[in-house]
Coordinates of C-alpha atoms in Angstrom, one line a residue:
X652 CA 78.4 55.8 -16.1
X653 CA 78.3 59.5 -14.9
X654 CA 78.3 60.5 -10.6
X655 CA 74.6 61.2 -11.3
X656 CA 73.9 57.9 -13.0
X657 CA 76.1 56.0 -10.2
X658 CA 74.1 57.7 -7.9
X659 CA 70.9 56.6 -9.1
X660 CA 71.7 53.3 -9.5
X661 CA 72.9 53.3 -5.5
X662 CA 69.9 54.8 -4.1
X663 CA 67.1 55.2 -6.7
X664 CA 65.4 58.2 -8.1
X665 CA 64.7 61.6 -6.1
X666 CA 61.5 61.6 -5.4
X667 CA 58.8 64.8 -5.8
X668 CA 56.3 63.3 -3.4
X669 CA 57.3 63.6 0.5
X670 CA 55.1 61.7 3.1
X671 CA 55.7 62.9 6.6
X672 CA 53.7 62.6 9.9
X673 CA 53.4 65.2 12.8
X674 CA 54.2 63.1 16.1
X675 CA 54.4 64.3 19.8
X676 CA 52.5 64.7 23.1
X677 CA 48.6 65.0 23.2
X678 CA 47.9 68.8 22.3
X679 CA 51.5 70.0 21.3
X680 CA 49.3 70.9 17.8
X681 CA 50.2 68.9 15.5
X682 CA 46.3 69.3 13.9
X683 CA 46.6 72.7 14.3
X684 CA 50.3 72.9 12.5
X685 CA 49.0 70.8 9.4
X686 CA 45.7 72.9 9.2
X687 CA 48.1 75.8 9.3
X688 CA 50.5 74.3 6.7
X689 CA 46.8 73.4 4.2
X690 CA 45.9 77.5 5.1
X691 CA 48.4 79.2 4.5
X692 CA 50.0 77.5 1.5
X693 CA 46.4 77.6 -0.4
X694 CA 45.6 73.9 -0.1
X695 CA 41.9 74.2 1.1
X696 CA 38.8 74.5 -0.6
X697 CA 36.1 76.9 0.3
X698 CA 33.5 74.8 0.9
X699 CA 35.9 72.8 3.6
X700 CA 37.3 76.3 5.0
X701 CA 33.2 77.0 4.8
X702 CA 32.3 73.9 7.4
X703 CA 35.0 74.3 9.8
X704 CA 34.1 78.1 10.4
X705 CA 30.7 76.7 11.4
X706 CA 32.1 73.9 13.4
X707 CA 29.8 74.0 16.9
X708 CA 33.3 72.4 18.5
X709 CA 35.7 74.8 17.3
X710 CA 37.7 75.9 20.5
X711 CA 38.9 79.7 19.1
X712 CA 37.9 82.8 20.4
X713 CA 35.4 84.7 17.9
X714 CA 35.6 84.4 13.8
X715 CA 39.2 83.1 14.1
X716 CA 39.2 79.5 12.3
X717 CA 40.0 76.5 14.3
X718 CA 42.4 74.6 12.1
X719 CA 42.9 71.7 13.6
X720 CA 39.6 70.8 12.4
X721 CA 40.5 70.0 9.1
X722 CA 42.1 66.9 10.1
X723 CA 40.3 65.8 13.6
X724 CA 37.2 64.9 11.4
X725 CA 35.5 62.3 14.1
X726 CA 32.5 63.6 16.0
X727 CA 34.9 62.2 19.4
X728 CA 37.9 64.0 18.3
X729 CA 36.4 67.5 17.8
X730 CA 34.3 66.7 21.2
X731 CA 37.4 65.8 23.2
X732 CA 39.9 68.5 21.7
X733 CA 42.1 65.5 20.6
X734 CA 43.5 63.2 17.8
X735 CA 42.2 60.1 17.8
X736 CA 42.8 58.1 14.3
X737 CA 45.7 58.7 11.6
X738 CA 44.1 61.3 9.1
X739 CA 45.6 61.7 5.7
X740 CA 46.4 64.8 3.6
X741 CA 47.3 65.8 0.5
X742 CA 48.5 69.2 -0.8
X743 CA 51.4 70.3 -3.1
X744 CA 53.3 73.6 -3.5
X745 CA 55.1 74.5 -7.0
X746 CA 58.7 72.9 -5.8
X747 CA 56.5 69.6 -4.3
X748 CA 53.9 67.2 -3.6
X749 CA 53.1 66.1 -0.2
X750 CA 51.1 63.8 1.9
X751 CA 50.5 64.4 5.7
X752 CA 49.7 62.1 8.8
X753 CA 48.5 63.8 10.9
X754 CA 48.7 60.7 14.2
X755 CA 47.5 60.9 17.9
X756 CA 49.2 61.9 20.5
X757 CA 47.4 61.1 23.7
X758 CA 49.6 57.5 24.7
X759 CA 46.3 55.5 24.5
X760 CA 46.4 55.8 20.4
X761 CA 50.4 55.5 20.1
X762 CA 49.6 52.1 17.7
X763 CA 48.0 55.0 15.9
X764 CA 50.7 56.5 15.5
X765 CA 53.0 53.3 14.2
X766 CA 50.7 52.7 11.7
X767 CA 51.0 56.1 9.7
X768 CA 54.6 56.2 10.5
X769 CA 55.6 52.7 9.4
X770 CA 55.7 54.4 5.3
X771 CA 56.7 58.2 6.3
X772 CA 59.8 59.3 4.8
X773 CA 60.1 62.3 7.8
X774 CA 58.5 63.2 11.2
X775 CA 58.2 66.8 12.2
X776 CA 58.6 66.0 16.4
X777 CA 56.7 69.0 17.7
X778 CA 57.2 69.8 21.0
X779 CA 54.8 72.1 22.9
X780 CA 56.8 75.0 25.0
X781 CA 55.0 75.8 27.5
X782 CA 54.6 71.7 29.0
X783 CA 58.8 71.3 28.9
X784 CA 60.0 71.4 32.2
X785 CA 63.1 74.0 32.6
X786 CA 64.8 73.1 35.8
X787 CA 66.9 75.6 37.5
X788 CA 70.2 74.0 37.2
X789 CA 70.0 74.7 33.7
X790 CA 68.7 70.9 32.1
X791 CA 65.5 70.3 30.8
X792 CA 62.8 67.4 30.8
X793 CA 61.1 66.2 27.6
X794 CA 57.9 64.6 27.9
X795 CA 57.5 61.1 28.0
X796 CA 55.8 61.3 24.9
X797 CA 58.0 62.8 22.9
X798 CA 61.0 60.6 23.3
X799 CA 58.8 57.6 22.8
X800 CA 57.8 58.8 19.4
X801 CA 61.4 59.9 18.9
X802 CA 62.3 56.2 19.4
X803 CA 59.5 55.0 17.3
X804 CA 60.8 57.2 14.1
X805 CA 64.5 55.8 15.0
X806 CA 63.0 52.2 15.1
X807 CA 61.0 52.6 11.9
X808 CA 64.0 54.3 10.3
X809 CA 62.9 57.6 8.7
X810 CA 65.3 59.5 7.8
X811 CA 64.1 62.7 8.6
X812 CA 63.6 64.5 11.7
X813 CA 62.5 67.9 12.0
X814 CA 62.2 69.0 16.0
X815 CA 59.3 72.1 16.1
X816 CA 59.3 73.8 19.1
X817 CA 55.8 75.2 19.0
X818 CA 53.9 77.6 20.4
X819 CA 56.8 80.3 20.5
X820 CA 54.1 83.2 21.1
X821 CA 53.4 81.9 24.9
X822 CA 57.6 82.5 25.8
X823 CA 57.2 85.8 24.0
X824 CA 59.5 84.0 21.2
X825 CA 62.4 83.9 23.4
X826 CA 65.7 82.5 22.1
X827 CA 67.3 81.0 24.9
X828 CA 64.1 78.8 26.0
X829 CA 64.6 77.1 22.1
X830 CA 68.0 76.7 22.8
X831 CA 67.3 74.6 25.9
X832 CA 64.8 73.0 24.7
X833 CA 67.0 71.9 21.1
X834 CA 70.0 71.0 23.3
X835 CA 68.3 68.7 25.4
X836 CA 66.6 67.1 22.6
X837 CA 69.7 66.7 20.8
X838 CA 71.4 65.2 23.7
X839 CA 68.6 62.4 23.5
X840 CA 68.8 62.3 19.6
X841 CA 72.1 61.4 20.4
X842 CA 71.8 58.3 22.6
X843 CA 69.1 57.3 20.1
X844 CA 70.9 57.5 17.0
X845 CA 68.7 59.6 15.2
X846 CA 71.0 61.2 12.5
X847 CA 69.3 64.0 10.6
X848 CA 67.9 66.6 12.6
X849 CA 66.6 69.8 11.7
X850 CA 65.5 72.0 14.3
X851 CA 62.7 75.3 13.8
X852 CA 60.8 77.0 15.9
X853 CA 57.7 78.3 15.2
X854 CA 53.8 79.3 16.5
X855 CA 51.0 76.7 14.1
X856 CA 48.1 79.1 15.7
X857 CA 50.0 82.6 14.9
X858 CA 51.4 81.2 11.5
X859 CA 54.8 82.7 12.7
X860 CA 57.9 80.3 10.5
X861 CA 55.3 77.5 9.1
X862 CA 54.8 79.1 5.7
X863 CA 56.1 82.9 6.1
X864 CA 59.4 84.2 7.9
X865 CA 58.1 86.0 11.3
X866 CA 59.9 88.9 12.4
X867 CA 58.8 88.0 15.7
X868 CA 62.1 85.0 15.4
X869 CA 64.5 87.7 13.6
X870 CA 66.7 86.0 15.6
X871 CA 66.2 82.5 13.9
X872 CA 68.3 82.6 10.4
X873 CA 66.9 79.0 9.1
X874 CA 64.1 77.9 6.6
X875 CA 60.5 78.2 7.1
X876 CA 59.1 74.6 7.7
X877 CA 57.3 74.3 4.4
X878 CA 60.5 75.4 2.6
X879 CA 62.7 73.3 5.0
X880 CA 60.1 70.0 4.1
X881 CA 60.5 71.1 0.2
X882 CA 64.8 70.3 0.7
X883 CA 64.2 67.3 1.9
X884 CA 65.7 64.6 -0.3
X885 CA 64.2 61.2 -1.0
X886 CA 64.8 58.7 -3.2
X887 CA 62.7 55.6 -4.5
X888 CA 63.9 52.4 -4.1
X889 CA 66.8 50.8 -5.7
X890 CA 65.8 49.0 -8.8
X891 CA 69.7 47.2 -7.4
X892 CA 68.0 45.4 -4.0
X893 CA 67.5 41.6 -4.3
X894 CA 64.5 40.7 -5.7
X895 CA 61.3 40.0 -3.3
X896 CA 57.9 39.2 -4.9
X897 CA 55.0 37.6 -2.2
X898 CA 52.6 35.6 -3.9
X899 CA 48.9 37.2 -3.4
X900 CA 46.6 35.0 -5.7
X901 CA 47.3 32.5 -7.9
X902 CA 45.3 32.9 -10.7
X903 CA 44.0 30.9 -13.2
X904 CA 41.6 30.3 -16.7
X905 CA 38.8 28.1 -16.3
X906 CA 40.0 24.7 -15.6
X907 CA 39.1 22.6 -18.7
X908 CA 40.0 25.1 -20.9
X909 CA 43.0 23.4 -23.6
X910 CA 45.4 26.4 -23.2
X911 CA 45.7 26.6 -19.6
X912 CA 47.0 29.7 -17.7
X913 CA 48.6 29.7 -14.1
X914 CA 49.7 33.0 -13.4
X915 CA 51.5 34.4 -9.3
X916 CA 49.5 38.2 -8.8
X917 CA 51.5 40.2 -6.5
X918 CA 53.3 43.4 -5.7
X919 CA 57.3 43.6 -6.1
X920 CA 58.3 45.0 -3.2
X921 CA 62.3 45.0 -3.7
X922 CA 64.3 45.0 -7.2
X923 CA 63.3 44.1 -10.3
X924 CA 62.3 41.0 -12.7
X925 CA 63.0 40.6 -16.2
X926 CA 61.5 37.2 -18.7
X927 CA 64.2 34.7 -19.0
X928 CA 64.9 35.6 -15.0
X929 CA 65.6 32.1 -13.0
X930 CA 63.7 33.0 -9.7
X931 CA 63.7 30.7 -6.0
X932 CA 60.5 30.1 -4.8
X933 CA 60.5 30.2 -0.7
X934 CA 60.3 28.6 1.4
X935 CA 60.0 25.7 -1.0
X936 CA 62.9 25.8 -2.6
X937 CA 62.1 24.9 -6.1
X938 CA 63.7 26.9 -9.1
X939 CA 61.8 28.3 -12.3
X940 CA 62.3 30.3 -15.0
X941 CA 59.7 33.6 -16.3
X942 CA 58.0 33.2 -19.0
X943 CA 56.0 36.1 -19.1
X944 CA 55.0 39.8 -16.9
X945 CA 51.7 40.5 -17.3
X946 CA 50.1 43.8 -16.1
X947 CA 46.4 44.7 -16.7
X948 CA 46.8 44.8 -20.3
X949 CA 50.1 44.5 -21.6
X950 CA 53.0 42.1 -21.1
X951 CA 56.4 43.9 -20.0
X952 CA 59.9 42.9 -20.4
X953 CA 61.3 44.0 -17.3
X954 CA 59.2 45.3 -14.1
X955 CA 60.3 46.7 -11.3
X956 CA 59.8 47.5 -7.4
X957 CA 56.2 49.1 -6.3
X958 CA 54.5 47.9 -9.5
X959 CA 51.8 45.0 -9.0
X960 CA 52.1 42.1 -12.0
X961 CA 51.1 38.8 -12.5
X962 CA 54.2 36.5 -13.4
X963 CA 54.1 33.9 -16.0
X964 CA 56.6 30.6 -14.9
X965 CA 58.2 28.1 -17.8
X966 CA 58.0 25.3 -14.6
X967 CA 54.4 24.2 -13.3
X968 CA 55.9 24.3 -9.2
X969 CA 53.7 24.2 -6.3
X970 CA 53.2 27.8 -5.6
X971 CA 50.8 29.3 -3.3
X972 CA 49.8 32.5 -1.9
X973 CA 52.3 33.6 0.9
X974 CA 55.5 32.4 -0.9
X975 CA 57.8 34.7 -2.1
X976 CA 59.3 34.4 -5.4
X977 CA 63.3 36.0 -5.0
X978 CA 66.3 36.4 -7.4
X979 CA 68.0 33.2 -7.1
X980 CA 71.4 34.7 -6.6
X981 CA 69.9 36.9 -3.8
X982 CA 68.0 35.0 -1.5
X983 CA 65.8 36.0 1.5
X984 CA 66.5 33.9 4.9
X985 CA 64.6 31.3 5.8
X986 CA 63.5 31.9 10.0
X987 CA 62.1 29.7 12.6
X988 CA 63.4 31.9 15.3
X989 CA 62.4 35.3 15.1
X990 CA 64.3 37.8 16.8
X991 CA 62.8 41.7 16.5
X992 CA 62.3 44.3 17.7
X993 CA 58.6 44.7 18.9
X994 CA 55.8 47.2 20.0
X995 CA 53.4 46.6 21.8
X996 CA 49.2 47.7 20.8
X997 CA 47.5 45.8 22.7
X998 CA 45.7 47.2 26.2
X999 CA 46.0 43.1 27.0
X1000 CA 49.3 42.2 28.1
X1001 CA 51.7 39.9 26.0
X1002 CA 51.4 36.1 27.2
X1003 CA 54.1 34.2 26.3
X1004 CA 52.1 31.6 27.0
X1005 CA 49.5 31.7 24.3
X1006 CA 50.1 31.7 20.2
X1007 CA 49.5 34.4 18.2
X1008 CA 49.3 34.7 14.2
X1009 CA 51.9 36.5 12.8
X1010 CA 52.0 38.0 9.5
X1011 CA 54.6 39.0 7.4
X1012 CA 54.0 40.3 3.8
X1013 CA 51.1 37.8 2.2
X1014 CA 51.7 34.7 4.7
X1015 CA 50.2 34.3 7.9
X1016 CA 51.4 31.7 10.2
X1017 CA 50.9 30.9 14.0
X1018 CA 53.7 32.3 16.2
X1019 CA 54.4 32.2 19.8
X1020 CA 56.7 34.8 21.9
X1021 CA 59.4 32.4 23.1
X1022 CA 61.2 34.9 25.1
X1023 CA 61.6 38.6 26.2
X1024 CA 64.9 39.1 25.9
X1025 CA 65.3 43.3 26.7
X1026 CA 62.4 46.0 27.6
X1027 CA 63.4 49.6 26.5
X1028 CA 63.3 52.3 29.2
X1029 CA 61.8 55.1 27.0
X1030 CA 63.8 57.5 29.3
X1031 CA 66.9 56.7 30.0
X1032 CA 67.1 54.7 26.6
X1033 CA 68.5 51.6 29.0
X1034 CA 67.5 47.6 28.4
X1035 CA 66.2 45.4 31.1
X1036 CA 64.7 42.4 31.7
X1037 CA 60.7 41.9 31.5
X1038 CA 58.5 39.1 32.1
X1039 CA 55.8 40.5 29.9
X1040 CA 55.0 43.6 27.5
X1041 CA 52.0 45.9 28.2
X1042 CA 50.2 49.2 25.9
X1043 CA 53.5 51.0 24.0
X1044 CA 56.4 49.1 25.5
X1045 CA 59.0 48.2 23.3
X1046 CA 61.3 45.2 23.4
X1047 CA 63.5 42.7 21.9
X1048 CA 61.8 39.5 21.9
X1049 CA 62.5 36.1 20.0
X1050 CA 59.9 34.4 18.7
X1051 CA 59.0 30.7 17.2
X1052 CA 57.2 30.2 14.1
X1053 CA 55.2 26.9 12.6
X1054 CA 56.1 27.6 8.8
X1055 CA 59.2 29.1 8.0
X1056 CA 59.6 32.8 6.9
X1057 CA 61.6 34.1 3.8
X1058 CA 62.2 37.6 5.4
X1059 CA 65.5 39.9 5.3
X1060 CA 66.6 42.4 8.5
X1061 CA 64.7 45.4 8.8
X1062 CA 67.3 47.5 8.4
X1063 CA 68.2 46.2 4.9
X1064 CA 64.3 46.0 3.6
X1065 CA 61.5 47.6 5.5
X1066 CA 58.9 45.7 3.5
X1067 CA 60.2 42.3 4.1
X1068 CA 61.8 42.9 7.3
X1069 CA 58.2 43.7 9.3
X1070 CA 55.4 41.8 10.6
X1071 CA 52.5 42.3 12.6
X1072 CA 51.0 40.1 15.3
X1073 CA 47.5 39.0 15.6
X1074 CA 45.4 37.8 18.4
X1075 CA 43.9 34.4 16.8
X1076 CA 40.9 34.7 19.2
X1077 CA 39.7 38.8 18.4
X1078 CA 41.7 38.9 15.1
X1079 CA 42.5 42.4 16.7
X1080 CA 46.5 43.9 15.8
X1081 CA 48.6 43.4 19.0
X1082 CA 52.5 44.2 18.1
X1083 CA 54.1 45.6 15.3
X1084 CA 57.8 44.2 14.7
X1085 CA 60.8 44.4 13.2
X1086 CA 63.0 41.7 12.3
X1087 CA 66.9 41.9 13.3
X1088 CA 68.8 39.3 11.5
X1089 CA 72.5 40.5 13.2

């Protein structure tokens, strides 16, 4: 085997497609930045670039075209001047393909902003000159926001960070305010543990460094963003993980027909599975052996993570929909006690006192917060104690569960490491968390 072959088998398969979301305070514009990214590099149709020119809420001076508009689509959002839901884009230059989130800002929507980071493989952090606070003695202060989205993306574990400091034009592109402003986000970085972070600074209304060099920041030597977010590398997963399959449907023929057919429907969401594999069904326990891998309309030998199958047993086993079919020399952990890492939607306080549902790839069972062990001071990056969690905090909690859970740490597989909880009386989201088995 060859370094490139080693390499693949380590980490998977560069990939052409790059998700990323655009994260920060309310109005550091992030819309404004995508809808300059979709402009400039020819990713807008004319009848689109036709509607937003007419836009009664457009908030530019004359013919110039409002671009955030493109992706604050709700009638509140164009009202208000603000992002309110995630919107998706797609676009692709020749070198790659590429799909945006463009998330809120405004702290009120930061669940918002979970949700389309929880599968982005890089944030762009923009961060709006003129609201940083340069203090005299030479330090500077980063809004609240920023850091707490900072600490999201570390949390969530993309791997990409790129730090635009926008809105150059209003400092008269001046060097030394960018250098500030980069040194004391790398100071923070730091304490974090963010590790990759690529710093640009650029103007999303003036176009100046998003898809074309300005000479106006001669000064900076770097990429342009669109050519930094085309170097970016990212791989698909491992084919080499252990294997994780939740059940979603059992499926079956008619009941009285002779040649009966059980098959388990689901999506792989870690290694792969080959016939003739012996697999551990969780948290059950019992053994069994493929028989078949059935896709729409073919049956495969070997499938692998991200496809969706239906998997043929030799055993009949009592298997229902939230178990987990693994690789019987690879199994997940079986949990009781939860301990994660948790973040808080809900404007309703956390009661530890009530149960919750909590659910975790295809199962759903009912949960209660036993304890809350550290709250995170989005500031100063410190733990203390807490008696409860309100909107956006972010703490270590341990929680009790009625059914056991087959789930690996976060760290080692996002898909299997997550859950979400679930108020039992609104069936409203109320925490997103992440599992930390160490």
């Amino acid at each position: 085997m060859n370094a490139v072959e080693q390499l693949t088998a380590a980490v998977g398969k560069e990939r052409g497609l790059l998700r990323f979301i655009t994260a920060g305070s309310v109005d550091d514009g992030k819309s404004t930045l995508i809808g300059r990214l979709l402009f400039d590099s020819k990713g807008i149709f004319a009848d689109q670039l036709d509607a937003i020119s007419r836009a009664k809420h457009k908030r530019t001076v004359g013919d110039t075209i409002d671009l955030s508009l493109l992706t604050d689509g709700l009638e509140a959002e164009r009202e208000q001047g603000i992002t309110i839901d995630v919107a998706y884009r797609y676009f692709a230059t020749p070198r790659r393909k590429f799909i945006i989130a463009d998330t809120p800002g405004h702290e009120q929507y930061t669940r918002n902003m979970v949700t389309g980071a929880s599968t982005a493989d890089a944030v762009i952090i923009l961060i709006d000159v003129s609201k940083v606070k340069l203090n005299d003695d030479g330090s500077v202060d980063l809004l609240t926001q920023t850091k707490r989205h900072s600490t999201i993306a570390h949390l969530l574990q993309i791997e990409h960070v790129v730090v635009a400091v926008n809105k150059m034009d209003l400092v008269n592109y001046d060097q030394t305010v960018y250098d500030r402003i980069i040194k004391a986000y790398q100071e923070f970085a730091d304490q974090l543990g963010l590790k990759d972070i690529r710093p640009i600074p650029l103007s999303a209304l003036a176009g100046d460094n998003v898809v074309t060099a300005s000479e106006k920041l001669a000064w900076y030597k770097g990429p342009t963003l669109i050519e930094l977010l085309e170097s970016l590398s990212v791989y698909d997963a491992c084919h080499d993980e252990p294997f994780r399959f939740p059940v979603q449907l059992v499926a079956r023929h008619n009941g009285h027909e002779a040649n009966d057919f059980r098959g388990y429907m689901g999506r792989i969401e870690a290694g792969k599975v080959s016939k003739g594999d012996k697999l551990l069904v969780q948290p059950g326990g019992q053994t069994a052996t493929v028989k078949d891998i059935l896709t729409l309309n073919t049956s495969l030998d070997t499938a692998v993570v991200g496809q969706s199958v239906t998997i043929l047993l030799d055993e009949y086993v009592d298997i229902s929909r939230g178990d987990m079919l693994v690789g019987i020399d690879r199994p997940a952990t079986l949990l009781k006690t939860v301990n994660a890492d948790l973040c808080w939607l809900s404007e309703d306080a956390l009661d530890v006192r009530r149960k919750y549902w909590l659910k975790h790839t295809t199962r759903q069972v009912a949960a209660r917060v036993t304890a809350i062990d550290t709250l995170l001071d989005i500031n100063t990056q410190e733990r203390r104690p807490a008696d409860s969690l309100k909107l956006n905090d972010i703490a270590t909690v341990t929680l009790n569960v009625a059914q056991a859970l087959a789930a690996d740490d976060y760290q080692d597989l996002r898909s299997t490491g997550a859950f979400i909880l679930i108020d039992e009386v609104t069936h409203q989201t109320v925490a997103a968390g992440m599992i930390r088995l160490g």
